[in-house]
Every structure is written in C-alpha cells, then in structure tokens.
Amino acid sequence: MAYWLFKSEPDTFSIDDLKSRGAKGETWDGVRNYQARNMLRDEVKKGDLVFFYHSNCEVPGIVGIAEVIKEAFPDPSQFNPESNYFDPKATPDNPRWFCPQVKFHAKFKSTVSLEQLKQTPALADMALVRKGNRLSILPVSDAQWTFIMGMVK
DNA sequence: GCCAACGTTGGC
DNA sequence: GCCAACGTTGGC
C-alpha cells in the first residue's frame, strides 16, 4: 500500500464535500497534467491512503485523509463537450486522462498547515514543500506519512 | 491581485 | 527540435 497527497481547492471541492459523498465517494476527475496522470494511472492502487490538501485558500495544508476505493479508469469529463475538462483529442478508444474513485476516511481537528510542513526539517525532502512543485497529485513516503500523522492534534 | 515557476502549444 | 508566447497553479 502506498500513500499520496491530492490537492483540491476547498471552494471547488473540500474535505467536507467528500465526507458528504459517503461510501460511494467521489470521482477524482479533472487532472490534466501528464506526470500526475501517470501516477494516477500506473501507481495509485485501491486501498491506498491520501492526504487531502486544501490549496488556494486562507490556510493551505492537509485537512484529512481519503481512501482510494477504485483504481484509475478513463476520466469521463474528457469526452464531455460541456465540461471544462473536455479534451477534443481524447477518444473512448484512446483516452488521454484517468481518474480514481476516492472516499472520505478522516478529517483532522485542525489543519496541518503548509507553513508547519515547511518548518519541519524531517520533511525537507517532501515533494510538496519543494520549490515550484505544482502537481496536484504527489507521492508521500511511509516515513513522511508517519511523521505527519504524528503532527496531527 | 501579483507573480514565480512551471507546463503546453505551435511556428519555424 | 528549438524556443517564444501563452496558460495555469498556487502561495503570498
């Protein structure tokens, strides 16, 4: 089993939105970056746990945990001309974008903020705190996961 | 709203 | 294949 961090803008889709989806969870669609796509398609497995990260908000940081309940399948939004995520070059025979299904697992009582993460020497190698890393899907090592869980109040 | 740090597109 | 122009992300 592996660990991940998924970013989401809380104004668009927050941890509370995921919680309200219950056991059926949410399709993690709209990822349109090849590096992130490759991780979703090739490495994210059912049962993996995911730090849910709120970006572009007052206090950016990890707010809870999601669980992968279905491995990546072709992202339906790429075929939908009405969708913001429509990709005219993608076809059902040759899909370009993939998405997993995730469900709510836990919400932290308080956010583990980006600021805290940056100030933690043990996490200096974490992809999230590296300069310029804008990927919305990031790997988290076992050691990083354990360490961050220890920071949760 | 600004802007650094990317990623993508397309002309050549 | 290069690279300028453009678009996006996301912290601040």
JSON list of C-alpha atoms (C1' of nucleotides) in Angstrom, two decimals:
[
{"chain": "A", "resi": 1, "resn": "MET", "atom": "CA", "xyz": [0.00, 0.00, 0.00]},
{"chain": "A", "resi": 2, "resn": "ALA", "atom": "CA", "xyz": [1.19, 3.46, -0.83]},
{"chain": "A", "resi": 3, "resn": "TYR", "atom": "CA", "xyz": [0.49, 6.98, 0.35]},
{"chain": "A", "resi": 4, "resn": "TRP", "atom": "CA", "xyz": [-0.38, 10.09, -1.67]},
{"chain": "A", "resi": 5, "resn": "LEU", "atom": "CA", "xyz": [-1.32, 13.71, -1.36]},
{"chain": "A", "resi": 6, "resn": "PHE", "atom": "CA", "xyz": [-4.13, 15.13, -3.51]},
{"chain": "A", "resi": 7, "resn": "LYS", "atom": "CA", "xyz": [-4.70, 18.86, -3.77]},
{"chain": "A", "resi": 8, "resn": "SER", "atom": "CA", "xyz": [-8.10, 20.44, -4.05]},
{"chain": "A", "resi": 9, "resn": "GLU", "atom": "CA", "xyz": [-9.36, 23.98, -3.81]},
{"chain": "A", "resi": 10, "resn": "PRO", "atom": "CA", "xyz": [-11.88, 23.97, -0.97]},
{"chain": "A", "resi": 11, "resn": "ASP", "atom": "CA", "xyz": [-14.08, 26.45, -2.83]},
{"chain": "A", "resi": 12, "resn": "THR", "atom": "CA", "xyz": [-14.41, 23.83, -5.56]},
{"chain": "A", "resi": 13, "resn": "PHE", "atom": "CA", "xyz": [-14.31, 20.57, -3.61]},
{"chain": "A", "resi": 14, "resn": "SER", "atom": "CA", "xyz": [-13.46, 20.38, 0.09]},
{"chain": "A", "resi": 15, "resn": "ILE", "atom": "CA", "xyz": [-12.93, 17.57, 2.59]},
{"chain": "A", "resi": 16, "resn": "ASP", "atom": "CA", "xyz": [-16.46, 18.24, 3.82]},
{"chain": "A", "resi": 17, "resn": "ASP", "atom": "CA", "xyz": [-17.78, 17.74, 0.29]},
{"chain": "A", "resi": 18, "resn": "LEU", "atom": "CA", "xyz": [-16.00, 14.40, 0.18]},
{"chain": "A", "resi": 19, "resn": "LYS", "atom": "CA", "xyz": [-17.43, 13.45, 3.56]},
{"chain": "A", "resi": 20, "resn": "SER", "atom": "CA", "xyz": [-20.94, 14.21, 2.33]},
{"chain": "A", "resi": 21, "resn": "ARG", "atom": "CA", "xyz": [-20.46, 11.73, -0.54]},
{"chain": "A", "resi": 22, "resn": "GLY", "atom": "CA", "xyz": [-20.30, 8.91, 1.98]},
{"chain": "A", "resi": 23, "resn": "ALA", "atom": "CA", "xyz": [-19.33, 5.38, 0.99]},
{"chain": "A", "resi": 24, "resn": "LYS", "atom": "CA", "xyz": [-19.70, 5.88, -2.75]},
{"chain": "A", "resi": 25, "resn": "GLY", "atom": "CA", "xyz": [-17.09, 8.61, -2.64]},
{"chain": "A", "resi": 26, "resn": "GLU", "atom": "CA", "xyz": [-16.13, 10.92, -5.48]},
{"chain": "A", "resi": 27, "resn": "THR", "atom": "CA", "xyz": [-14.55, 10.54, -8.91]},
{"chain": "A", "resi": 28, "resn": "TRP", "atom": "CA", "xyz": [-11.22, 12.39, -8.78]},
{"chain": "A", "resi": 29, "resn": "ASP", "atom": "CA", "xyz": [-11.57, 13.83, -12.26]},
{"chain": "A", "resi": 30, "resn": "GLY", "atom": "CA", "xyz": [-10.08, 16.84, -13.99]},
{"chain": "A", "resi": 31, "resn": "VAL", "atom": "CA", "xyz": [-6.38, 16.03, -13.57]},
{"chain": "A", "resi": 32, "resn": "ARG", "atom": "CA", "xyz": [-4.78, 17.40, -16.74]},
{"chain": "A", "resi": 33, "resn": "ASN", "atom": "CA", "xyz": [-1.07, 17.06, -16.17]},
{"chain": "A", "resi": 34, "resn": "TYR", "atom": "CA", "xyz": [0.88, 14.16, -17.62]},
{"chain": "A", "resi": 35, "resn": "GLN", "atom": "CA", "xyz": [3.08, 13.49, -14.60]},
{"chain": "A", "resi": 36, "resn": "ALA", "atom": "CA", "xyz": [0.06, 13.44, -12.33]},
{"chain": "A", "resi": 37, "resn": "ARG", "atom": "CA", "xyz": [-1.85, 11.36, -14.87]},
{"chain": "A", "resi": 38, "resn": "ASN", "atom": "CA", "xyz": [0.90, 8.75, -14.95]},
{"chain": "A", "resi": 39, "resn": "MET", "atom": "CA", "xyz": [0.85, 8.38, -11.18]},
{"chain": "A", "resi": 40, "resn": "LEU", "atom": "CA", "xyz": [-2.93, 8.05, -11.13]},
{"chain": "A", "resi": 41, "resn": "ARG", "atom": "CA", "xyz": [-2.96, 5.54, -13.96]},
{"chain": "A", "resi": 42, "resn": "ASP", "atom": "CA", "xyz": [0.03, 3.42, -13.03]},
{"chain": "A", "resi": 43, "resn": "GLU", "atom": "CA", "xyz": [0.67, 3.67, -9.32]},
{"chain": "A", "resi": 44, "resn": "VAL", "atom": "CA", "xyz": [-2.40, 4.67, -7.33]},
{"chain": "A", "resi": 45, "resn": "LYS", "atom": "CA", "xyz": [-3.99, 1.45, -6.05]},
{"chain": "A", "resi": 46, "resn": "LYS", "atom": "CA", "xyz": [-7.18, 0.51, -4.29]},
{"chain": "A", "resi": 47, "resn": "GLY", "atom": "CA", "xyz": [-6.69, 0.78, -0.54]},
{"chain": "A", "resi": 48, "resn": "ASP", "atom": "CA", "xyz": [-4.04, 3.50, -0.78]},
{"chain": "A", "resi": 49, "resn": "LEU", "atom": "CA", "xyz": [-4.47, 6.37, 1.65]},
{"chain": "A", "resi": 50, "resn": "VAL", "atom": "CA", "xyz": [-4.40, 10.01, 0.58]},
{"chain": "A", "resi": 51, "resn": "PHE", "atom": "CA", "xyz": [-3.69, 13.22, 2.44]},
{"chain": "A", "resi": 52, "resn": "PHE", "atom": "CA", "xyz": [-6.42, 15.66, 1.43]},
{"chain": "A", "resi": 53, "resn": "TYR", "atom": "CA", "xyz": [-4.77, 19.04, 0.87]},
{"chain": "A", "resi": 54, "resn": "HIS", "atom": "CA", "xyz": [-6.59, 22.36, 0.60]},
{"chain": "A", "resi": 55, "resn": "SER", "atom": "CA", "xyz": [-4.87, 24.74, -1.81]},
{"chain": "A", "resi": 56, "resn": "ASN", "atom": "CA", "xyz": [-5.54, 28.33, -2.81]},
{"chain": "A", "resi": 57, "resn": "CYS", "atom": "CA", "xyz": [-7.20, 29.20, 0.47]},
{"chain": "A", "resi": 58, "resn": "GLU", "atom": "CA", "xyz": [-6.59, 31.06, 3.71]},
{"chain": "A", "resi": 59, "resn": "VAL", "atom": "CA", "xyz": [-4.59, 28.31, 5.39]},
{"chain": "A", "resi": 60, "resn": "PRO", "atom": "CA", "xyz": [-3.20, 25.89, 2.79]},
{"chain": "A", "resi": 61, "resn": "GLY", "atom": "CA", "xyz": [-2.47, 22.48, 4.28]},
{"chain": "A", "resi": 62, "resn": "ILE", "atom": "CA", "xyz": [-3.52, 18.92, 4.96]},
{"chain": "A", "resi": 63, "resn": "VAL", "atom": "CA", "xyz": [-7.03, 18.72, 6.36]},
{"chain": "A", "resi": 64, "resn": "GLY", "atom": "CA", "xyz": [-7.74, 15.00, 6.43]},
{"chain": "A", "resi": 65, "resn": "ILE", "atom": "CA", "xyz": [-7.47, 11.60, 4.78]},
{"chain": "A", "resi": 66, "resn": "ALA", "atom": "CA", "xyz": [-9.18, 9.96, 1.82]},
{"chain": "A", "resi": 67, "resn": "GLU", "atom": "CA", "xyz": [-9.03, 6.35, 0.70]},
{"chain": "A", "resi": 68, "resn": "VAL", "atom": "CA", "xyz": [-8.76, 5.04, -2.87]},
{"chain": "A", "resi": 69, "resn": "ILE", "atom": "CA", "xyz": [-11.74, 2.76, -3.48]},
{"chain": "A", "resi": 70, "resn": "LYS", "atom": "CA", "xyz": [-11.32, 2.23, -7.23]},
{"chain": "A", "resi": 71, "resn": "GLU", "atom": "CA", "xyz": [-8.20, 2.33, -9.37]},
{"chain": "A", "resi": 72, "resn": "ALA", "atom": "CA", "xyz": [-7.93, 4.76, -12.27]},
{"chain": "A", "resi": 73, "resn": "PHE", "atom": "CA", "xyz": [-10.30, 4.49, -15.23]},
{"chain": "A", "resi": 74, "resn": "PRO", "atom": "CA", "xyz": [-10.74, 6.84, -18.21]},
{"chain": "A", "resi": 75, "resn": "ASP", "atom": "CA", "xyz": [-11.88, 10.24, -16.92]},
{"chain": "A", "resi": 76, "resn": "PRO", "atom": "CA", "xyz": [-15.42, 10.71, -18.32]},
{"chain": "A", "resi": 77, "resn": "SER", "atom": "CA", "xyz": [-15.10, 14.50, -18.33]},
{"chain": "A", "resi": 78, "resn": "GLN", "atom": "CA", "xyz": [-12.56, 14.39, -21.19]},
{"chain": "A", "resi": 79, "resn": "PHE", "atom": "CA", "xyz": [-15.33, 13.18, -23.55]},
{"chain": "A", "resi": 80, "resn": "ASN", "atom": "CA", "xyz": [-17.93, 15.71, -22.43]},
{"chain": "A", "resi": 81, "resn": "PRO", "atom": "CA", "xyz": [-18.01, 18.86, -24.61]},
{"chain": "A", "resi": 82, "resn": "GLU", "atom": "CA", "xyz": [-19.96, 20.61, -21.86]},
{"chain": "A", "resi": 83, "resn": "SER", "atom": "CA", "xyz": [-17.20, 20.04, -19.31]},
{"chain": "A", "resi": 84, "resn": "ASN", "atom": "CA", "xyz": [-14.38, 22.44, -18.50]},
{"chain": "A", "resi": 85, "resn": "TYR", "atom": "CA", "xyz": [-12.17, 19.37, -18.68]},
{"chain": "A", "resi": 86, "resn": "PHE", "atom": "CA", "xyz": [-13.21, 18.41, -22.22]},
{"chain": "A", "resi": 87, "resn": "ASP", "atom": "CA", "xyz": [-10.30, 17.29, -24.39]},
{"chain": "A", "resi": 88, "resn": "PRO", "atom": "CA", "xyz": [-11.13, 17.16, -28.11]},
{"chain": "A", "resi": 89, "resn": "LYS", "atom": "CA", "xyz": [-8.09, 14.98, -28.76]},
{"chain": "A", "resi": 90, "resn": "ALA", "atom": "CA", "xyz": [-9.24, 12.22, -26.41]},
{"chain": "A", "resi": 91, "resn": "THR", "atom": "CA", "xyz": [-11.48, 9.39, -27.63]},
{"chain": "A", "resi": 92, "resn": "PRO", "atom": "CA", "xyz": [-13.03, 6.45, -25.74]},
{"chain": "A", "resi": 93, "resn": "ASP", "atom": "CA", "xyz": [-10.76, 4.15, -27.76]},
{"chain": "A", "resi": 94, "resn": "ASN", "atom": "CA", "xyz": [-7.73, 6.21, -26.90]},
{"chain": "A", "resi": 95, "resn": "PRO", "atom": "CA", "xyz": [-8.36, 8.01, -23.61]},
{"chain": "A", "resi": 96, "resn": "ARG", "atom": "CA", "xyz": [-5.78, 10.50, -22.51]},
{"chain": "A", "resi": 97, "resn": "TRP", "atom": "CA", "xyz": [-6.82, 11.21, -18.89]},
{"chain": "A", "resi": 98, "resn": "PHE", "atom": "CA", "xyz": [-7.55, 8.90, -15.98]},
{"chain": "A", "resi": 99, "resn": "CYS", "atom": "CA", "xyz": [-9.16, 9.22, -12.58]},
{"chain": "A", "resi": 100, "resn": "PRO", "atom": "CA", "xyz": [-9.56, 7.07, -9.47]},
{"chain": "A", "resi": 101, "resn": "GLN", "atom": "CA", "xyz": [-12.52, 6.96, -7.10]},
{"chain": "A", "resi": 102, "resn": "VAL", "atom": "CA", "xyz": [-11.88, 8.05, -3.53]},
{"chain": "A", "resi": 103, "resn": "LYS", "atom": "CA", "xyz": [-13.94, 8.21, -0.36]},
{"chain": "A", "resi": 104, "resn": "PHE", "atom": "CA", "xyz": [-13.76, 10.07, 2.92]},
{"chain": "A", "resi": 105, "resn": "HIS", "atom": "CA", "xyz": [-11.64, 8.47, 5.62]},
{"chain": "A", "resi": 106, "resn": "ALA", "atom": "CA", "xyz": [-10.97, 11.11, 8.28]},
{"chain": "A", "resi": 107, "resn": "LYS", "atom": "CA", "xyz": [-10.95, 14.83, 8.93]},
{"chain": "A", "resi": 108, "resn": "PHE", "atom": "CA", "xyz": [-8.33, 16.35, 11.22]},
{"chain": "A", "resi": 109, "resn": "LYS", "atom": "CA", "xyz": [-9.48, 18.55, 14.09]},
{"chain": "A", "resi": 110, "resn": "SER", "atom": "CA", "xyz": [-7.08, 21.19, 12.83]},
{"chain": "A", "resi": 111, "resn": "THR", "atom": "CA", "xyz": [-5.18, 21.72, 9.59]},
{"chain": "A", "resi": 112, "resn": "VAL", "atom": "CA", "xyz": [-1.56, 20.63, 9.33]},
{"chain": "A", "resi": 113, "resn": "SER", "atom": "CA", "xyz": [-0.57, 23.79, 7.52]},
{"chain": "A", "resi": 114, "resn": "LEU", "atom": "CA", "xyz": [1.88, 24.16, 4.68]},
{"chain": "A", "resi": 115, "resn": "GLU", "atom": "CA", "xyz": [3.76, 26.57, 6.92]},
{"chain": "A", "resi": 116, "resn": "GLN", "atom": "CA", "xyz": [4.20, 23.87, 9.58]},
{"chain": "A", "resi": 117, "resn": "LEU", "atom": "CA", "xyz": [5.27, 21.33, 6.97]},
{"chain": "A", "resi": 118, "resn": "LYS", "atom": "CA", "xyz": [7.86, 23.74, 5.57]},
{"chain": "A", "resi": 119, "resn": "GLN", "atom": "CA", "xyz": [9.26, 24.37, 9.04]},
{"chain": "A", "resi": 120, "resn": "THR", "atom": "CA", "xyz": [9.77, 20.67, 9.73]},
{"chain": "A", "resi": 121, "resn": "PRO", "atom": "CA", "xyz": [13.31, 19.54, 8.87]},
{"chain": "A", "resi": 122, "resn": "ALA", "atom": "CA", "xyz": [12.26, 15.88, 8.69]},
{"chain": "A", "resi": 123, "resn": "LEU", "atom": "CA", "xyz": [10.01, 16.78, 5.75]},
{"chain": "A", "resi": 124, "resn": "ALA", "atom": "CA", "xyz": [12.52, 18.82, 3.77]},
{"chain": "A", "resi": 125, "resn": "ASP", "atom": "CA", "xyz": [12.57, 16.19, 1.01]},
{"chain": "A", "resi": 126, "resn": "MET", "atom": "CA", "xyz": [8.82, 16.03, 0.68]},
{"chain": "A", "resi": 127, "resn": "ALA", "atom": "CA", "xyz": [7.67, 16.86, -2.85]},
{"chain": "A", "resi": 128, "resn": "LEU", "atom": "CA", "xyz": [5.02, 19.25, -1.55]},
{"chain": "A", "resi": 129, "resn": "VAL", "atom": "CA", "xyz": [7.47, 21.63, 0.10]},
{"chain": "A", "resi": 130, "resn": "ARG", "atom": "CA", "xyz": [9.95, 21.64, -2.75]},
{"chain": "A", "resi": 131, "resn": "LYS", "atom": "CA", "xyz": [10.13, 24.86, -4.69]},
{"chain": "A", "resi": 132, "resn": "GLY", "atom": "CA", "xyz": [7.88, 25.14, -7.69]},
{"chain": "A", "resi": 133, "resn": "ASN", "atom": "CA", "xyz": [6.04, 21.88, -7.30]},
{"chain": "A", "resi": 134, "resn": "ARG", "atom": "CA", "xyz": [2.56, 22.50, -8.59]},
{"chain": "A", "resi": 135, "resn": "LEU", "atom": "CA", "xyz": [1.48, 18.93, -9.23]},
{"chain": "A", "resi": 136, "resn": "SER", "atom": "CA", "xyz": [-1.96, 18.16, -7.84]},
{"chain": "A", "resi": 137, "resn": "ILE", "atom": "CA", "xyz": [-1.03, 14.51, -7.19]},
{"chain": "A", "resi": 138, "resn": "LEU", "atom": "CA", "xyz": [2.11, 13.89, -5.14]},
{"chain": "A", "resi": 139, "resn": "PRO", "atom": "CA", "xyz": [3.71, 10.80, -3.60]},
{"chain": "A", "resi": 140, "resn": "VAL", "atom": "CA", "xyz": [4.19, 10.60, 0.18]},
{"chain": "A", "resi": 141, "resn": "SER", "atom": "CA", "xyz": [6.71, 8.16, 1.66]},
{"chain": "A", "resi": 142, "resn": "ASP", "atom": "CA", "xyz": [5.87, 5.84, 4.55]},
{"chain": "A", "resi": 143, "resn": "ALA", "atom": "CA", "xyz": [8.20, 7.84, 6.80]},
{"chain": "A", "resi": 144, "resn": "GLN", "atom": "CA", "xyz": [6.65, 11.16, 5.76]},
{"chain": "A", "resi": 145, "resn": "TRP", "atom": "CA", "xyz": [3.15, 9.80, 6.32]},
{"chain": "A", "resi": 146, "resn": "THR", "atom": "CA", "xyz": [4.00, 8.53, 9.79]},
{"chain": "A", "resi": 147, "resn": "PHE", "atom": "CA", "xyz": [5.73, 11.76, 10.70]},
{"chain": "A", "resi": 148, "resn": "ILE", "atom": "CA", "xyz": [2.83, 13.95, 9.57]},
{"chain": "A", "resi": 149, "resn": "MET", "atom": "CA", "xyz": [0.32, 11.74, 11.38]},
{"chain": "A", "resi": 150, "resn": "GLY", "atom": "CA", "xyz": [2.34, 12.49, 14.48]},
{"chain": "A", "resi": 151, "resn": "MET", "atom": "CA", "xyz": [1.79, 16.22, 13.89]},
{"chain": "A", "resi": 152, "resn": "VAL", "atom": "CA", "xyz": [-1.99, 15.84, 13.86]},
{"chain": "A", "resi": 153, "resn": "LYS", "atom": "CA", "xyz": [-3.53, 17.16, 17.04]},
{"chain": "B", "resi": 1, "resn": "DG", "atom": "C1'", "xyz": [-4.33, 40.71, -7.47]},
{"chain": "B", "resi": 2, "resn": "DC", "atom": "C1'", "xyz": [0.61, 39.76, -8.18]},
{"chain": "B", "resi": 3, "resn": "DC", "atom": "C1'", "xyz": [3.94, 36.92, -9.89]},
{"chain": "B", "resi": 4, "resn": "DA", "atom": "C1'", "xyz": [7.34, 32.87, -9.77]},
{"chain": "B", "resi": 5, "resn": "DA", "atom": "C1'", "xyz": [7.63, 28.58, -11.53]},
{"chain": "B", "resi": 6, "resn": "DC", "atom": "C1'", "xyz": [6.35, 25.72, -14.09]},
{"chain": "B", "resi": 7, "resn": "DG", "atom": "C1'", "xyz": [3.77, 23.15, -18.48]},
{"chain": "B", "resi": 8, "resn": "DT", "atom": "C1'", "xyz": [1.91, 23.36, -23.23]},
{"chain": "B", "resi": 9, "resn": "DT", "atom": "C1'", "xyz": [1.44, 24.95, -27.89]},
{"chain": "B", "resi": 10, "resn": "DG", "atom": "C1'", "xyz": [2.76, 25.95, -32.34]},
{"chain": "B", "resi": 11, "resn": "DG", "atom": "C1'", "xyz": [5.59, 28.45, -35.82]},
{"chain": "B", "resi": 12, "resn": "DC", "atom": "C1'", "xyz": [9.76, 27.83, -37.95]},
{"chain": "C", "resi": 1, "resn": "DG", "atom": "C1'", "xyz": [13.87, 20.07, -32.16]},
{"chain": "C", "resi": 2, "resn": "DC", "atom": "C1'", "xyz": [14.09, 24.90, -30.56]},
{"chain": "C", "resi": 3, "resn": "DC", "atom": "C1'", "xyz": [12.03, 28.42, -28.19]},
{"chain": "C", "resi": 4, "resn": "DA", "atom": "C1'", "xyz": [8.81, 32.42, -27.72]},
{"chain": "C", "resi": 5, "resn": "DA", "atom": "C1'", "xyz": [4.36, 33.15, -26.34]},
{"chain": "C", "resi": 6, "resn": "DC", "atom": "C1'", "xyz": [0.85, 31.87, -23.68]},
{"chain": "C", "resi": 7, "resn": "DG", "atom": "C1'", "xyz": [-1.75, 29.43, -19.94]},
{"chain": "C", "resi": 8, "resn": "DT", "atom": "C1'", "xyz": [-2.01, 27.53, -15.22]},
{"chain": "C", "resi": 9, "resn": "DT", "atom": "C1'", "xyz": [-1.04, 26.76, -10.37]},
{"chain": "C", "resi": 10, "resn": "DG", "atom": "C1'", "xyz": [-0.98, 28.32, -6.01]},
{"chain": "C", "resi": 11, "resn": "DG", "atom": "C1'", "xyz": [1.47, 30.87, -2.24]},
{"chain": "C", "resi": 12, "resn": "DC", "atom": "C1'", "xyz": [1.52, 35.28, -0.58]}
]
